[in-house]
Amino acid sequence: MNHIKLFANCLIVIGVKNALLCDLQKNESELIPVEIAKVLQLLNSKIPLQEILYNYNSEEEAIINEYIDYVIEKGYAFYCDMEDFDRFPNLDYKYEVAHRITNSIIERNNENIFEIGKIIDELENLGCQHISIVFYTALTKNDFINIVGQFNDRKLKSFDIVSKWSNEINKELFRVFPINIQLSHLSFFGTPNHFVDTIVSGYNFSVFFSNEDVRNFSNCGKVNIKSFNTNLPKVLEAVNFNSCLYKKISIDVNGNIKNCPSMSQSFGNIEDTTLKNVLNHSEFKKYWNLTKDCIEVCKDCEFRYICTDCRAYTEQTSTNKEGLDISKPLKCGYNPYTGEWQEWSTNPLKQKAIEYYRMQDFIKS
């Protein structure tokens, strides 16, 4: 066997400094040297290993062979004959979903909890699969019961609730939710420090605690390793469309309908505009097809297909010929040209954008 082929579920993404090998079946990624990534791509194009190694000295050859042994041992590639290549077709990277809207973010306050049902009805008619409901105040036990009750007998796949911590949040609260409900996550911010590391288990939904002070949706858009997602549907979406805004619709705390609650452009208010009408607005879908391959700096980053793309907060440096903001997300501290991470909020090159978004107090807090 003179050839080596990558398994179809393995995707190589080459950046300037590093490359990323993504296993879309195991939902995991790992960094590899750019030169090794290029060798793997050549191998995957039916060029024999020995032919490739002619271009390297003995020391480099030993390193390449060591990496080849590693990727085969990890199950990323396998030895085969030339005729075997066509027996293992490559993965189709197209991404298609039938739903007009796939996900939504709804900001609410304690006064308009009961208006959620009407919004869910509209989203359900658009085929929405997941809804996040965000409150910046504490909810009572009855509030939670009322919210969850709005999702009974729905066709949605899942929903989650984000709210401020309160003393009513305990295991007794979690037990009131039906076992088969579509609730996927509960997230609480402003949690006392001693409670942050608490692990809640035994339920069909996950619970997350944070001591972060969340006052509005300006907390969104942060880029870090923990937020990366090597998930087949999300990676395929990122390859073809915008990884944050594609088929998303949001309603901010004032009822304004937007792509994201943090974006400035509004397309009407939920009190007098239907979500269906907003979808027909000429501007609403303008960012849907903007992939990471079109974003400055991001297009040179090895993480671009497992990272989300924030268009609400950017470095405000570039626009394309259609007038779309193609600047790097403001809250990313990774430099793909050096392969180094740093705190984004202290980067001197980002201070002008931070002032533009009036985020100085938010960062200090």
Coordinates of C-alpha atoms in Angstrom, one line a residue, residues 222-224 227-229 234 238 243-244 292 298 301 303-309 329 332:
K222 CA -16.4 36.8 23.0
V223 CA -14.0 34.4 21.2
N224 CA -12.0 31.9 23.2
S227 CA -16.4 28.5 22.7
F228 CA -15.0 26.6 19.7
N229 CA -17.3 23.9 18.4
K234 CA -21.8 24.0 12.7
A238 CA -19.4 28.1 8.8
S243 CA -21.6 31.2 11.6
C244 CA -23.6 33.5 13.9
K292 CA -15.1 33.6 7.8
C298 CA -10.2 35.6 10.2
C301 CA -6.9 31.8 10.9
F303 CA -9.9 28.2 13.8
R304 CA -12.2 30.0 11.3
Y305 CA -14.6 27.1 10.8
I306 CA -15.0 26.1 14.5
C307 CA -15.3 29.7 15.6
T308 CA -18.4 32.0 15.6
D309 CA -18.5 35.3 13.9
P329 CA -14.6 40.5 15.7
C332 CA -11.1 38.1 19.7

